[in-house]
Amino acid sequence: MRPTLVVRGLTQTFGGNPPFTLSIPWLELFPGELTYIGGPSGSGKSTLIKLLALETRPPAGDLWTLDRHINSLPDHQRDDLRGGGITYIPQGDLGLVDQPPVEIIRRLLFDYEGVDFAEGTRRAEYGLARAKLPPERFYTRVKLLSGGEKARVAIGKAYAAERPICLADEILPALDEETRMDIVDLFQELAEDGFTVVIVAHQPNLRNRFHRVVELDRGQIRSDQRYAPVVRGRPQATP
Ligand code: ADP
Ligand code: MG
């Protein structure tokens, strides 16, 4: 299987006190895989995910996104690739403005794909249903939604926009334990549907729910392991 994200010799340095360098010699991320990126605070998790999300430009090294070499793309092509390819869920507001979920997604689809109102509504409702947001919340302003419901809206965007890469930074800490499990279940399903899914997290007890666990330490990959994830909340296959 071809990786959707390929990193070679990527480095980024911040001249603080002490200075910080993220250095990723080699990393490949695959469709169908749910990857956990962990590590202590300040280890470079957000720096890495922002580079992968094309939020920041790689200062040194190479990055390929969906087979395109990012370093050699002009800005507008890079923006197009991001718009068509990546759902980035930032820490905090999850990138959601305070509007009803259907409207947020309709606007996104209109801005990036010129999708009309009726089709936008259909796809928004489809995406939100896939993310198991209760239908009575489809038209409720984001500010009035619970943390778990907001996470579902962010995941619903990924389904509706069909962007094959989904990158979420610290989406889990704001949620209670039960909701956290539900949201990881959803990310598992998203990965099983063929998306490349990467979650920055601080929940060591949830690591066994991921296909792959990458641990950062002081800007470097300390370990990178694959597992058969524990599956929760779905019927077991009958023999
Ligand atoms: P994590 O997400 O693992 O907590 P970050 O990637 O946010 O870590 O930060 C790693 C290091 O880089 C920290 O020391 C942080 O202060 C520094 N850093 C992050 N972003 C910037 C920036 N834009 N300018 C200067 N320093 C930064
Ligand atoms: Mg961070």
CSV table of C-alpha atoms and ligand atoms in Angstrom, one decimal:
chain,number,residue,atom,x,y,z
A,1,MET,CA,0.0,0.0,0.0
A,2,ARG,CA,1.2,3.5,-0.8
A,3,PRO,CA,1.7,5.9,2.1
A,4,THR,CA,-0.3,9.1,1.9
A,5,LEU,CA,2.3,11.1,3.9
A,6,VAL,CA,6.0,10.7,3.5
A,7,VAL,CA,8.6,12.5,5.5
A,8,ARG,CA,12.4,12.4,4.8
A,9,GLY,CA,14.9,14.4,6.9
A,10,LEU,CA,12.4,16.9,8.1
A,11,THR,CA,13.7,19.4,10.6
A,12,GLN,CA,12.4,22.5,12.2
A,13,THR,CA,14.3,24.6,14.7
A,14,PHE,CA,12.9,27.2,17.1
A,15,GLY,CA,15.5,29.5,18.7
A,16,GLY,CA,14.0,29.7,22.2
A,17,ASN,CA,15.9,29.2,25.4
A,18,PRO,CA,16.7,26.4,25.2
A,19,PRO,CA,16.3,26.1,21.5
A,20,PHE,CA,14.2,23.3,20.1
A,21,THR,CA,14.7,21.1,17.1
A,22,LEU,CA,12.2,18.7,15.6
A,23,SER,CA,14.1,16.1,13.6
A,24,ILE,CA,12.2,13.4,11.7
A,25,PRO,CA,14.6,11.4,9.5
A,26,TRP,CA,11.9,9.0,8.2
A,27,LEU,CA,8.2,8.6,8.6
A,28,GLU,CA,5.5,7.2,6.4
A,29,LEU,CA,1.8,7.2,7.2
A,30,PHE,CA,-0.7,4.9,5.6
A,31,PRO,CA,-4.4,4.9,4.6
A,32,GLY,CA,-6.5,2.6,6.8
A,33,GLU,CA,-4.2,3.2,9.7
A,34,LEU,CA,-5.0,5.0,13.0
A,35,THR,CA,-1.8,6.4,14.4
A,36,TYR,CA,-1.3,7.8,17.9
A,37,ILE,CA,1.5,10.4,18.3
A,38,GLY,CA,2.4,10.7,21.9
A,39,GLY,CA,5.2,12.1,24.0
A,40,PRO,CA,5.7,14.6,26.8
A,41,SER,CA,4.6,18.2,26.6
A,42,GLY,CA,7.1,20.2,24.5
A,43,SER,CA,8.3,17.1,22.6
A,44,GLY,CA,7.3,18.5,19.2
A,45,LYS,CA,3.9,16.8,18.6
A,46,SER,CA,2.1,19.9,17.5
A,47,THR,CA,5.0,21.1,15.5
A,48,LEU,CA,5.0,17.8,13.6
A,49,ILE,CA,1.2,17.7,13.1
A,50,LYS,CA,1.2,21.3,11.8
A,51,LEU,CA,3.9,20.4,9.2
A,52,LEU,CA,1.9,17.3,8.1
A,53,ALA,CA,-1.3,19.4,8.0
A,54,LEU,CA,0.5,21.9,5.7
A,55,GLU,CA,-0.2,24.6,8.2
A,56,THR,CA,3.5,25.4,8.3
A,57,ARG,CA,6.0,25.0,5.5
A,58,PRO,CA,8.8,22.6,6.0
A,59,PRO,CA,12.0,24.6,6.5
A,60,ALA,CA,14.3,21.7,5.8
A,61,GLY,CA,13.8,18.2,4.5
A,62,ASP,CA,11.1,16.7,2.3
A,63,LEU,CA,7.4,16.1,2.6
A,64,TRP,CA,5.2,14.3,0.2
A,65,THR,CA,1.4,14.5,0.6
A,66,LEU,CA,-0.8,12.3,-1.6
A,67,ASP,CA,2.2,11.8,-3.9
A,68,ARG,CA,2.9,15.5,-4.3
A,69,HIS,CA,6.3,16.9,-3.3
A,70,ILE,CA,5.3,19.7,-1.0
A,71,ASN,CA,8.6,21.5,-1.0
A,72,SER,CA,8.4,22.2,-4.8
A,73,LEU,CA,4.7,23.3,-4.9
A,74,PRO,CA,3.8,27.0,-5.2
A,75,ASP,CA,1.6,28.3,-2.4
A,76,HIS,CA,-1.7,28.2,-4.2
A,77,GLN,CA,-1.2,24.5,-5.2
A,78,ARG,CA,-0.2,23.7,-1.7
A,79,ASP,CA,-3.4,25.3,-0.5
A,80,ASP,CA,-5.5,23.4,-3.0
A,81,LEU,CA,-3.9,20.2,-1.9
A,82,ARG,CA,-4.6,21.0,1.7
A,83,GLY,CA,-8.2,21.9,0.9
A,84,GLY,CA,-8.8,18.8,-1.1
A,85,GLY,CA,-6.7,16.4,1.0
A,86,ILE,CA,-6.5,17.2,4.7
A,87,THR,CA,-8.9,17.7,7.6
A,88,TYR,CA,-6.8,19.3,10.3
A,89,ILE,CA,-8.5,19.4,13.8
A,90,PRO,CA,-6.5,21.9,15.9
A,91,GLN,CA,-6.3,21.9,19.6
A,92,GLY,CA,-8.9,24.0,21.4
A,93,ASP,CA,-11.8,25.1,19.2
A,94,LEU,CA,-11.2,22.1,16.8
A,95,GLY,CA,-11.3,24.6,14.0
A,96,LEU,CA,-15.1,25.1,14.4
A,97,VAL,CA,-16.7,28.5,14.1
A,98,ASP,CA,-19.9,29.1,16.1
A,99,GLN,CA,-22.5,28.1,13.6
A,100,PRO,CA,-24.7,25.0,13.2
A,101,PRO,CA,-22.8,21.9,12.0
A,102,VAL,CA,-24.7,21.6,8.7
A,103,GLU,CA,-23.9,25.2,7.9
A,104,ILE,CA,-20.2,24.8,8.7
A,105,ILE,CA,-19.8,21.8,6.4
A,106,ARG,CA,-22.0,23.3,3.7
A,107,ARG,CA,-19.8,26.4,3.7
A,108,LEU,CA,-16.6,24.3,3.6
A,109,LEU,CA,-17.9,22.3,0.6
A,110,PHE,CA,-19.0,25.4,-1.2
A,111,ASP,CA,-15.7,27.2,-0.6
A,112,TYR,CA,-13.5,24.4,-1.7
A,113,GLU,CA,-15.6,22.5,-4.2
A,114,GLY,CA,-18.4,24.9,-5.3
A,115,VAL,CA,-21.0,22.4,-4.0
A,116,ASP,CA,-24.5,23.9,-4.1
A,117,PHE,CA,-26.9,24.2,-1.1
A,118,ALA,CA,-28.9,21.1,-1.6
A,119,GLU,CA,-25.9,18.8,-2.3
A,120,GLY,CA,-24.0,20.5,0.5
A,121,THR,CA,-26.8,19.8,2.9
A,122,ARG,CA,-27.0,16.2,1.8
A,123,ARG,CA,-23.3,15.7,2.3
A,124,ALA,CA,-23.2,17.5,5.6
A,125,GLU,CA,-26.0,15.4,7.0
A,126,TYR,CA,-24.3,12.3,5.7
A,127,GLY,CA,-21.0,13.2,7.3
A,128,LEU,CA,-22.6,14.1,10.6
A,129,ALA,CA,-24.6,10.9,10.6
A,130,ARG,CA,-21.4,8.9,10.0
A,131,ALA,CA,-19.9,10.7,13.0
A,132,LYS,CA,-23.0,9.7,15.0
A,133,LEU,CA,-24.0,13.2,15.9
A,134,PRO,CA,-27.6,13.0,17.0
A,135,PRO,CA,-29.8,14.4,14.2
A,136,GLU,CA,-31.5,16.9,16.5
A,137,ARG,CA,-28.1,18.5,16.9
A,138,PHE,CA,-27.4,19.0,13.2
A,139,TYR,CA,-28.8,22.6,13.3
A,140,THR,CA,-27.6,23.6,16.8
A,141,ARG,CA,-24.9,26.2,17.1
A,142,VAL,CA,-21.5,24.7,18.0
A,143,LYS,CA,-21.3,26.8,21.1
A,144,LEU,CA,-24.2,24.9,22.6
A,145,LEU,CA,-22.8,21.5,21.8
A,146,SER,CA,-20.9,19.2,24.3
A,147,GLY,CA,-17.2,18.5,23.9
A,148,GLY,CA,-18.1,15.0,22.5
A,149,GLU,CA,-20.6,16.5,20.0
A,150,LYS,CA,-18.0,19.1,18.8
A,151,ALA,CA,-15.6,16.2,18.2
A,152,ARG,CA,-18.3,14.5,16.2
A,153,VAL,CA,-18.8,17.6,14.1
A,154,ALA,CA,-15.0,17.8,13.4
A,155,ILE,CA,-15.0,14.1,12.3
A,156,GLY,CA,-18.3,14.7,10.3
A,157,LYS,CA,-16.3,17.3,8.3
A,158,ALA,CA,-13.8,14.6,7.4
A,159,TYR,CA,-16.5,12.3,6.2
A,160,ALA,CA,-18.5,15.0,4.3
A,161,ALA,CA,-15.5,16.5,2.6
A,162,GLU,CA,-13.9,13.1,1.8
A,163,ARG,CA,-10.4,14.5,2.4
A,164,PRO,CA,-8.3,11.3,2.8
A,165,ILE,CA,-6.1,12.6,5.6
A,166,CYS,CA,-7.4,13.5,9.1
A,167,LEU,CA,-5.0,15.0,11.6
A,168,ALA,CA,-6.2,15.9,15.1
A,169,ASP,CA,-4.2,17.6,17.8
A,170,GLU,CA,-5.2,16.8,21.4
A,171,ILE,CA,-8.8,16.3,20.7
A,172,LEU,CA,-9.2,13.8,23.6
A,173,PRO,CA,-8.1,15.6,26.8
A,174,ALA,CA,-11.2,17.8,27.0
A,175,LEU,CA,-13.5,14.8,27.0
A,176,ASP,CA,-14.6,12.5,29.9
A,177,GLU,CA,-13.3,8.9,29.8
A,178,GLU,CA,-16.5,7.3,28.3
A,179,THR,CA,-16.8,9.9,25.5
A,180,ARG,CA,-13.1,9.6,24.8
A,181,MET,CA,-13.6,5.9,24.1
A,182,ASP,CA,-16.5,6.7,21.8
A,183,ILE,CA,-14.5,9.2,19.9
A,184,VAL,CA,-11.5,6.9,19.5
A,185,ASP,CA,-14.0,4.3,18.2
A,186,LEU,CA,-15.1,6.8,15.6
A,187,PHE,CA,-11.5,7.5,14.5
A,188,GLN,CA,-11.0,3.7,14.2
A,189,GLU,CA,-14.0,3.6,11.9
A,190,LEU,CA,-12.7,6.5,9.9
A,191,ALA,CA,-9.4,4.7,9.4
A,192,GLU,CA,-11.2,1.4,8.5
A,193,ASP,CA,-13.0,3.4,5.8
A,194,GLY,CA,-9.6,4.1,4.3
A,195,PHE,CA,-8.7,7.5,5.7
A,196,THR,CA,-5.2,8.2,7.1
A,197,VAL,CA,-5.9,9.2,10.7
A,198,VAL,CA,-3.3,10.7,13.1
A,199,ILE,CA,-4.2,11.7,16.6
A,200,VAL,CA,-1.9,13.6,18.9
A,201,ALA,CA,-2.8,12.4,22.4
A,202,HIS,CA,-1.7,12.2,26.0
A,203,GLN,CA,-3.7,9.1,27.0
A,204,PRO,CA,-1.3,6.1,27.4
A,205,ASN,CA,-4.3,4.0,28.5
A,206,LEU,CA,-5.8,4.4,25.1
A,207,ARG,CA,-2.8,3.4,23.1
A,208,ASN,CA,-4.0,-0.2,22.6
A,209,ARG,CA,-6.9,1.2,20.6
A,210,PHE,CA,-4.6,2.4,17.9
A,211,HIS,CA,-2.9,0.6,15.0
A,212,ARG,CA,0.3,2.4,15.5
A,213,VAL,CA,1.9,4.3,18.3
A,214,VAL,CA,4.7,6.9,17.6
A,215,GLU,CA,6.3,8.4,20.6
A,216,LEU,CA,8.3,11.7,20.4
A,217,ASP,CA,10.9,12.8,22.9
A,218,ARG,CA,12.7,16.1,22.6
A,219,GLY,CA,11.9,16.5,18.9
A,220,GLN,CA,12.8,12.9,17.9
A,221,ILE,CA,11.0,9.7,17.3
A,222,ARG,CA,11.8,7.5,20.3
A,223,SER,CA,9.6,4.6,19.3
A,224,ASP,CA,7.3,3.6,16.5
A,225,GLN,CA,5.2,0.4,16.9
A,226,ARG,CA,2.3,-1.3,15.3
A,227,TYR,CA,-0.4,-3.3,17.0
A,228,ALA,CA,-3.6,-5.1,16.3
A,229,PRO,CA,-6.0,-2.6,18.0
A,230,VAL,CA,-8.6,-3.5,20.6
A,231,VAL,CA,-12.0,-3.0,19.1
A,232,ARG,CA,-14.8,-1.7,21.3
A,233,GLY,CA,-18.4,-1.0,20.6
A,234,ARG,CA,-18.9,-3.2,17.6
A,235,PRO,CA,-20.2,-6.7,17.4
A,236,GLN,CA,-17.5,-9.4,17.3
A,237,ALA,CA,-17.3,-11.3,14.0
A,238,THR,CA,-19.2,-14.5,14.3
A,239,PRO,CA,-17.2,-17.7,13.5
B,1,ADP,P1,4.0,19.5,22.1
B,1,ADP,O1,2.9,19.7,21.1
B,1,ADP,O2,4.6,18.2,22.0
B,1,ADP,O3,3.7,19.9,23.5
B,1,ADP,P2,5.2,21.7,20.5
B,1,ADP,O4,5.4,21.1,19.2
B,1,ADP,O5,4.1,22.6,20.7
B,1,ADP,O6,5.2,20.5,21.6
B,1,ADP,O7,6.5,22.5,20.9
B,1,ADP,C1,7.8,22.0,20.9
B,1,ADP,C2,8.8,23.0,21.3
B,1,ADP,O8,8.9,24.0,20.3
B,1,ADP,C3,8.4,23.8,22.6
B,1,ADP,O9,9.6,24.0,23.3
B,1,ADP,C4,7.8,25.0,22.1
B,1,ADP,O10,8.0,26.1,23.0
B,1,ADP,C5,8.6,25.3,20.8
B,1,ADP,N1,7.7,26.0,19.8
B,1,ADP,C6,6.6,25.5,19.3
B,1,ADP,N2,6.1,26.4,18.4
B,1,ADP,C7,6.9,27.5,18.4
B,1,ADP,C8,7.0,28.7,17.7
B,1,ADP,N3,6.0,29.0,16.8
B,1,ADP,N4,8.0,29.6,18.0
B,1,ADP,C9,8.9,29.3,18.9
B,1,ADP,N5,9.0,28.1,19.6
B,1,ADP,C10,8.0,27.2,19.3
B,2,MG,MG,0.9,20.3,21.4
